C-alpha atoms as a printed R data frame, in Angstrom:
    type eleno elety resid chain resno       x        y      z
1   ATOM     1    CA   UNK     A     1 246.978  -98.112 30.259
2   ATOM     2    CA   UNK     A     2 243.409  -97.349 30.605
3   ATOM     3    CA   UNK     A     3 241.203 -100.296 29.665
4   ATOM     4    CA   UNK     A     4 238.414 -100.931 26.885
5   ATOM     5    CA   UNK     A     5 235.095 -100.103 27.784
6   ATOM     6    CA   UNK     A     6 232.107  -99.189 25.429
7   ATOM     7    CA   UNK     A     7 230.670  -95.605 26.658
8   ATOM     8    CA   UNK     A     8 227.626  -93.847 25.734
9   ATOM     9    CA   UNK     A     9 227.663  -91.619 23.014
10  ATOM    10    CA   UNK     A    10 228.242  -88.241 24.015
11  ATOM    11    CA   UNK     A    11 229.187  -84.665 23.385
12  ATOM    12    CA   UNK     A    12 232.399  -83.878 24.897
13  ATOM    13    CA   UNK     A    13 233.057  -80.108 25.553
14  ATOM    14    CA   UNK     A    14 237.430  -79.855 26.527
15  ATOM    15    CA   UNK     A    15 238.257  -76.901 28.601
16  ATOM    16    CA   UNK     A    16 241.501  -74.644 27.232
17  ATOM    17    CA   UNK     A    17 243.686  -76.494 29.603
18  ATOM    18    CA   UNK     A    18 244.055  -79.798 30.667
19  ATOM    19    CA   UNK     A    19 241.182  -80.768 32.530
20  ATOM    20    CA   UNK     A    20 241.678  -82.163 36.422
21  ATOM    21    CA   UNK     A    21 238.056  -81.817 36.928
22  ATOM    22    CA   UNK     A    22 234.562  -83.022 35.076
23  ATOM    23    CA   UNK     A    23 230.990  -82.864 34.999
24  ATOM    24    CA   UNK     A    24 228.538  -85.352 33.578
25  ATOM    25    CA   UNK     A    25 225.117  -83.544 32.698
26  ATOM    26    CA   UNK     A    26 222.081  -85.852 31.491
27  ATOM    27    CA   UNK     A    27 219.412  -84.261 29.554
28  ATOM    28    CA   UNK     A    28 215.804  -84.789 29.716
29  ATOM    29    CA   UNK     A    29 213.499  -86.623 28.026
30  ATOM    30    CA   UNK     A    30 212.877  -86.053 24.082
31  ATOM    31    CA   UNK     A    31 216.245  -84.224 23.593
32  ATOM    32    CA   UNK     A    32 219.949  -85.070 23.493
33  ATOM    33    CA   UNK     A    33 223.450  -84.299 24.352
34  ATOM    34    CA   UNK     A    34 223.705  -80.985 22.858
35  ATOM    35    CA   UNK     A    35 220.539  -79.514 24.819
36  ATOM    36    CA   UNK     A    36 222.608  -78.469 27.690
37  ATOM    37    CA   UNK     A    37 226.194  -77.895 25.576
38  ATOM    38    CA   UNK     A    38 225.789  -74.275 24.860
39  ATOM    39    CA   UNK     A    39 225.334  -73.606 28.644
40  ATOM    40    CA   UNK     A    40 229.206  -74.252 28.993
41  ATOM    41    CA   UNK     A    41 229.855  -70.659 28.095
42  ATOM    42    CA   UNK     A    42 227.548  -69.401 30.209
43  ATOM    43    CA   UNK     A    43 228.492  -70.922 33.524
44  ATOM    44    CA   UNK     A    44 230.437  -68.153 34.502
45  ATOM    45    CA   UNK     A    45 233.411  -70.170 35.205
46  ATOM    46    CA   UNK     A    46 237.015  -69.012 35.539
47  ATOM    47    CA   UNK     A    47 238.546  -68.304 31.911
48  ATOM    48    CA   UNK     A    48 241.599  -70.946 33.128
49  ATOM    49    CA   UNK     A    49 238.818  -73.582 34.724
50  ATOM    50    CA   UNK     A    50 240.092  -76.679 33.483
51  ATOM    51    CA   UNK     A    51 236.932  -79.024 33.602
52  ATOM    52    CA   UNK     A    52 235.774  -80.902 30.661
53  ATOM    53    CA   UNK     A    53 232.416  -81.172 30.450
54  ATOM    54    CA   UNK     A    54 230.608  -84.456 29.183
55  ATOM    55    CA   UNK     A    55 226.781  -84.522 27.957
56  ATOM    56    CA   UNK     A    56 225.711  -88.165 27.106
57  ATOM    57    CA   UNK     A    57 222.811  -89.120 24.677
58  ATOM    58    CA   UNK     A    58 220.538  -91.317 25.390
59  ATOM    59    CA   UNK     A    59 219.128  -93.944 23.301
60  ATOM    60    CA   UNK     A    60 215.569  -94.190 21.203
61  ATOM    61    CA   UNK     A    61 212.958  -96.073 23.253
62  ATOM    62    CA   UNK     A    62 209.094  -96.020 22.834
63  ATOM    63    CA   UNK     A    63 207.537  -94.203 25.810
64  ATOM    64    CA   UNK     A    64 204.279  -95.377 27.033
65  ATOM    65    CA   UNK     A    65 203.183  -92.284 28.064
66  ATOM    66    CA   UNK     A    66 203.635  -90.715 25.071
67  ATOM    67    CA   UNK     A    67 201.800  -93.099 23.115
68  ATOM    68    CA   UNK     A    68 204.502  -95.177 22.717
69  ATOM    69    CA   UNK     A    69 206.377  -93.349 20.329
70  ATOM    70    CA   UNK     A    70 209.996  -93.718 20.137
71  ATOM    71    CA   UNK     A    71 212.286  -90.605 21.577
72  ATOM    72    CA   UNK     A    72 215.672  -90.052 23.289
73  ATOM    73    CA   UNK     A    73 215.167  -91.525 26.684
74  ATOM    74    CA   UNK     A    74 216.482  -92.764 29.847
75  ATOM    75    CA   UNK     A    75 214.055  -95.019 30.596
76  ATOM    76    CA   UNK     A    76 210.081  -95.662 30.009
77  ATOM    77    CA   UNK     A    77 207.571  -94.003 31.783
78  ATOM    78    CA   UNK     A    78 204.650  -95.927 32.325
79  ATOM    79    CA   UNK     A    79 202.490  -93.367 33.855
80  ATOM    80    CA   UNK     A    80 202.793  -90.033 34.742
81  ATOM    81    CA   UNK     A    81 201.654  -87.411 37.535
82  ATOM    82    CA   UNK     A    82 203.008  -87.339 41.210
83  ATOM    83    CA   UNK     A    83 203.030  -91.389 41.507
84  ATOM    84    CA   UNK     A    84 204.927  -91.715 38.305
85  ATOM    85    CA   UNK     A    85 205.567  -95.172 37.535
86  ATOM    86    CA   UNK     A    86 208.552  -95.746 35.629
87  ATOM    87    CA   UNK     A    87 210.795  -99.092 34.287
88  ATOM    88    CA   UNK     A    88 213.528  -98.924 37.242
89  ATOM    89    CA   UNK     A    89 215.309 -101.439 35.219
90  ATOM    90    CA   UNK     A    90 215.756  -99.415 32.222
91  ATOM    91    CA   UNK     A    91 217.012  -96.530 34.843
92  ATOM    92    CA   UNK     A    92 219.505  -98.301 36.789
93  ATOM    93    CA   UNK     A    93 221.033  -99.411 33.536
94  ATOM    94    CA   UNK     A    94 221.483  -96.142 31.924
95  ATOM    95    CA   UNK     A    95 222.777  -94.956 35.489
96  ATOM    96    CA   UNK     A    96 225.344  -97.859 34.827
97  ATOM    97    CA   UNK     A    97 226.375  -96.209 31.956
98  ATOM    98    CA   UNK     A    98 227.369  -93.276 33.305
99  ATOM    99    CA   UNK     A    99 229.291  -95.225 35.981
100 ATOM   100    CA   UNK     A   100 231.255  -96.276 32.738
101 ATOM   101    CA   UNK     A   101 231.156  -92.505 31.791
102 ATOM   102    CA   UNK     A   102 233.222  -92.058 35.210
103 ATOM   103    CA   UNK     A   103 235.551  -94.717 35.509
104 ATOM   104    CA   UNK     A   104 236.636  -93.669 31.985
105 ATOM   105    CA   UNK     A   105 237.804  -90.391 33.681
106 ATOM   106    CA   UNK     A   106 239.043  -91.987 36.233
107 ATOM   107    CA   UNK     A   107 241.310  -93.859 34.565
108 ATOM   108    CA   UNK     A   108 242.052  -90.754 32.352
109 ATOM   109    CA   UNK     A   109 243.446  -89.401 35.326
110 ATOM   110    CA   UNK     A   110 240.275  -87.146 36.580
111 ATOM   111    CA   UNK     A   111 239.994  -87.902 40.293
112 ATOM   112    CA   UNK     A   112 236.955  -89.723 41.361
113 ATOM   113    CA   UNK     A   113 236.351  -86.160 43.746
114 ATOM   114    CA   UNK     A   114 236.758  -84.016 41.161
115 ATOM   115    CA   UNK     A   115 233.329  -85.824 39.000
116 ATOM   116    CA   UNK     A   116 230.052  -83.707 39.600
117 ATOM   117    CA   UNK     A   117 227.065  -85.329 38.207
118 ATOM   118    CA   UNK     A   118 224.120  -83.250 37.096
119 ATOM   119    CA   UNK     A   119 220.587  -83.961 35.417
120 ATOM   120    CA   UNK     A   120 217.761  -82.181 34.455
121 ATOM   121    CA   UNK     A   121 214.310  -84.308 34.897
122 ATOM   122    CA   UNK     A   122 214.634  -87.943 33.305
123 ATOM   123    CA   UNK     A   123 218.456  -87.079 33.478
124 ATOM   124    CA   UNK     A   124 217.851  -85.897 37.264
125 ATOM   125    CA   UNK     A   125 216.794  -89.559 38.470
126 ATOM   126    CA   UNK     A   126 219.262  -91.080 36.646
127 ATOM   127    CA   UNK     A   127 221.567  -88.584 38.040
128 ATOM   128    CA   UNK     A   128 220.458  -89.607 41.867
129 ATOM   129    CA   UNK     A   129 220.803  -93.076 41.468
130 ATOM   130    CA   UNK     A   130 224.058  -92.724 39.618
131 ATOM   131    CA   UNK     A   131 225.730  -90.482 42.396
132 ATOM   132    CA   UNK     A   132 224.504  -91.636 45.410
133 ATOM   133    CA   UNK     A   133 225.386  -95.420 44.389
134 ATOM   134    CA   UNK     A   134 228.523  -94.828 43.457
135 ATOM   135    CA   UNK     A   135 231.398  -96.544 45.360
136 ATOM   136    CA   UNK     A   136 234.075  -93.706 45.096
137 ATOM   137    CA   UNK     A   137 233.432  -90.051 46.665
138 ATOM   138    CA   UNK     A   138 232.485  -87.536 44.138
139 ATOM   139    CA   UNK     A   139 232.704  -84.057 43.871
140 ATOM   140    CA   UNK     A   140 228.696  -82.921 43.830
141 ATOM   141    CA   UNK     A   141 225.380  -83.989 42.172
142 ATOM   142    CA   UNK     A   142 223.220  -81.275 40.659
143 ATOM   143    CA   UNK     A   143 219.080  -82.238 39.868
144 ATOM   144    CA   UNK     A   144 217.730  -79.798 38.048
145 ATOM   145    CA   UNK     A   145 213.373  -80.179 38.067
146 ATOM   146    CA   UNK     A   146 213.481  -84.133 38.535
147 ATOM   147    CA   UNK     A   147 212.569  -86.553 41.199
148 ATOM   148    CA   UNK     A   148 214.045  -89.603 42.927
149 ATOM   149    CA   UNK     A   149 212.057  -92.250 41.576
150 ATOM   150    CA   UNK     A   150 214.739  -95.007 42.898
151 ATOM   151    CA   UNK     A   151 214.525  -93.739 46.300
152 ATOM   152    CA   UNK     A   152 213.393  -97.217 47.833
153 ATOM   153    CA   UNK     A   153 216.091  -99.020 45.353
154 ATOM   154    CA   UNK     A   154 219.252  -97.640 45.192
155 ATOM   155    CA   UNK     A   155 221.784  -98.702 46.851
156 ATOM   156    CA   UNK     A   156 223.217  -95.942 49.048
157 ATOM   157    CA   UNK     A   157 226.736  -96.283 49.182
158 ATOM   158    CA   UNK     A   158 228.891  -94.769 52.866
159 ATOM   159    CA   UNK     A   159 231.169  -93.152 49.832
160 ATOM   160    CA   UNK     A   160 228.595  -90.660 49.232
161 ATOM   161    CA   UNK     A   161 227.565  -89.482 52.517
162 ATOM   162    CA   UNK     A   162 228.836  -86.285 52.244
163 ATOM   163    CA   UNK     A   163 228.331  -85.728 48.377
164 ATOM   164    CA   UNK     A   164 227.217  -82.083 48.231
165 ATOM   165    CA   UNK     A   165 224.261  -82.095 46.826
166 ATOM   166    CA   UNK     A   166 222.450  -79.551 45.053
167 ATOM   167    CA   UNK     A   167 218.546  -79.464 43.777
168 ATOM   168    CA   UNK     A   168 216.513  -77.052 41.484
169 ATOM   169    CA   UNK     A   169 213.247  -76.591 40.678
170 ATOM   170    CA   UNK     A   170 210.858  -74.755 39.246
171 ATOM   171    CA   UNK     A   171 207.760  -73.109 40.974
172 ATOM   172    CA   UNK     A   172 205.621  -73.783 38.130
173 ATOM   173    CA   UNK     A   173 206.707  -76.511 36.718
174 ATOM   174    CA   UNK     A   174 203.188  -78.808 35.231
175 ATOM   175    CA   UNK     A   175 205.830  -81.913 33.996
176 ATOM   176    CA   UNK     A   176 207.806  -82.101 36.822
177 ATOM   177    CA   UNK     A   177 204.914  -81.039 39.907
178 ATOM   178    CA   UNK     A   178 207.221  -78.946 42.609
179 ATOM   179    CA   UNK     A   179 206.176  -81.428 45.199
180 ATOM   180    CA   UNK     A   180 208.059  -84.365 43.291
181 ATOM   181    CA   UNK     A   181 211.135  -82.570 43.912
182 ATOM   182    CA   UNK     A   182 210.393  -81.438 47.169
183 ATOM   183    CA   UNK     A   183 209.956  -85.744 48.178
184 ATOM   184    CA   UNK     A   184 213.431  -85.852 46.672
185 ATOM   185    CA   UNK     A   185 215.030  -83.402 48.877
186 ATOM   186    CA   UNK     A   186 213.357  -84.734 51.907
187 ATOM   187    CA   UNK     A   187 214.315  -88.008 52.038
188 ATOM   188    CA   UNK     A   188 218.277  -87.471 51.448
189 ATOM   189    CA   UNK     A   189 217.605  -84.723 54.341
190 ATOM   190    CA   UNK     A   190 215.945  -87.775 56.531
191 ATOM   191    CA   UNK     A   191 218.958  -89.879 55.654
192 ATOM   192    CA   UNK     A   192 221.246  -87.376 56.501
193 ATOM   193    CA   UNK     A   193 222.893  -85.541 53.304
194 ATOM   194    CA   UNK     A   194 224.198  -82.021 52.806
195 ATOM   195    CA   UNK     A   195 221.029  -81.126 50.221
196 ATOM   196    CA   UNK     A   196 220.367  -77.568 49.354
197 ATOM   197    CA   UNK     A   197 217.455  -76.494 47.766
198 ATOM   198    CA   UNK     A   198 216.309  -73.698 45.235
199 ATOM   199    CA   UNK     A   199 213.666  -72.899 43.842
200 ATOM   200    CA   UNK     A   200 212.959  -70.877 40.536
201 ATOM   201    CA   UNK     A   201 209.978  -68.487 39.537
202 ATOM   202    CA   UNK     A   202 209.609  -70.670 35.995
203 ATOM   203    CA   UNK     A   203 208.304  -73.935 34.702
204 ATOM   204    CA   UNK     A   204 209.545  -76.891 33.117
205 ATOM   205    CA   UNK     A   205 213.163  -75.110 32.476
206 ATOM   206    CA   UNK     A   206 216.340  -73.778 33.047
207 ATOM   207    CA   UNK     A   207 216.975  -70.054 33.768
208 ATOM   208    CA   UNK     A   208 219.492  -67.947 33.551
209 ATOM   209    CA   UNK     A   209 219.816  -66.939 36.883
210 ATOM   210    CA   UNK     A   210 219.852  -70.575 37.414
211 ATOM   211    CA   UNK     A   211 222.736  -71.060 35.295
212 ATOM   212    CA   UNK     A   212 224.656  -68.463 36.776
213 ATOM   213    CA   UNK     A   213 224.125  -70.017 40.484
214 ATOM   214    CA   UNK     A   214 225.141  -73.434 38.922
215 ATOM   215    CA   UNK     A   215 228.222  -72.213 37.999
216 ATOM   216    CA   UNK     A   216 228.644  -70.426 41.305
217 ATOM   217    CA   UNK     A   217 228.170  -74.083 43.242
218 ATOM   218    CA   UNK     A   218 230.417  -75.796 40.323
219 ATOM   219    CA   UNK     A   219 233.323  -73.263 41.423
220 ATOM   220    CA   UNK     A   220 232.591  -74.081 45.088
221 ATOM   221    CA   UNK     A   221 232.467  -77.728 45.178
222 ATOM   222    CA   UNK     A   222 234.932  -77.903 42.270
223 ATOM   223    CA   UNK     A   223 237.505  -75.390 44.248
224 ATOM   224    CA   UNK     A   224 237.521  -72.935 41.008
225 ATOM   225    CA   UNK     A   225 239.221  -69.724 41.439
C-alpha cells in the first residue's frame, strides 16, 4: 500500500493506457501547471505511449525583483542579470517537492528509470537540483532556457551519473542571457555528464521545432516505439 504523503498541486495529464513511464515538467515563473499541458499533444509521441505526464503548480510568493509582488513561483529572486541571486532555500524546498512528486510514482508502480524531469527557467533550476540529487537513477532531465543556480550546493548524487541530460536555449533570450545556460552545461560537462546542448533561433520561449525534438529525446531515453 502506497503511503500518505502531501504532493504539490498539479495537473495530471493520463496517457490512453496504463502508464509505465512519467515526466514531471515545472513551469516558469508567473504561470502555472497548465502552461506547458497543451504541449502533450504535440510531442509527437507514439499514439500507444503510455506516459503520464505531471505539471506541478507552484505556490504565490512575493518576488523581489518584481517589486515584490506576489506570483506563482519557485523561489524568490533577489536580483537579476547573469549573477542572479536567488533564495536557495526556497529552491531546494520546492525541488523537495517534486522528490515527493516521484516517490509517489514510485510507489504507484512507475520505475524510478522510467521518471524524466523537465523545466523551463525557474522550473529549469529546480529541475537540476531535483534530478541530479536524487538518490535513485532516472530516466532524463530536460532544462529548457534556465540556469543552474545550485551548482555549488547540490548534492550530486553517484545515482545520477549517467542521467541523460538534455538542455535548450534560446539564442535571444533577454530573461534568461544564453550565457547562463551555457555555465549550466559546462559544469555538468566538467563533472563528467552525458549533456547535450541545443540551441534555438528565439527568445524567452518554447518552439515548435523544439517541441518536436523534445519528444524525439522523450522517445529515446523513454524507449518509445
Amino acid at each position: 500500500m502506497s503511503s500518505k504523503r502531501e504532493l504539490i498541486p498539479h495537473v495530471l495529464v493520463e496517457p490512453a493506457n496504463d502508464p509505465d513511464a512519467c515526466v514531471i515538467w515545472l513551469h516558469g515563473l508567473g504561470a502555472d501547471g497548465h502552461d506547458f499541458e497543451p504541449v502533450v499533444p504535440e510531442l509527437g509521441l507514439p499514439a500507444d505511449a503510455a506516459v503520464r505526464f505531471i505539471f506541478p503548480h507552484a505556490s504565490a510568493i512575493p518576488v523581489t525583483v518584481n517589486a515584490g509582488l506576489k506570483m506563482s513561483a519557485w523561489f524568490d529572486i533577489l536580483s537579476a542579470g547573469v549573477s542572479r541571486t536567488v533564495n536557495k532555500s526556497q529552491l531546494i524546498a520546492s525541488a523537495r517537492a517534486i522528490e515527493n512528486l516521484i516517490e509517489d510514482q514510485i510507489e504507484k508502480g512507475i520505475k524510478a528509470n522510467r521518471i524524466v524531469i523537465a523545466g523551463f527557467s525557474q522550473g529549469g533550476a529546480v529541475a537540476y537540483h531535483t534530478a541530479l540529487g536524487y538518490d535513485l537513477p532516472l530516466g532524463g532531465l530536460l532544462t529548457m532556457s534556465t540556469y543552474f543556480a545550485t551548482r555549488e550546493d547540490v548534492q550530486f548524487t553517484e545515482a545520477n551519473r549517467q542521467i541523460p541530460v538534455r538542455i535548450m536555449h534560446g539564442d535571444f533570450d533577454p530573461v534568461v542571457l544564453p550565457n547562463m545556460g551555457l555555465e549550466a552545461r559546462d559544469a555538468l560537462v566538467e563533472r563528467g555528464y552525458d549533456v547535450q546542448w541545443t540551441t534555438y533561433p528565439m527568445a524567452h520561449q518554447v518552439t515548435m521545432p523544439q517541441i518536436i525534438e523534445i519528444g524525439r529525446w522523450l522517445s529515446k531515453v523513454l524507449c518509445l516505439k
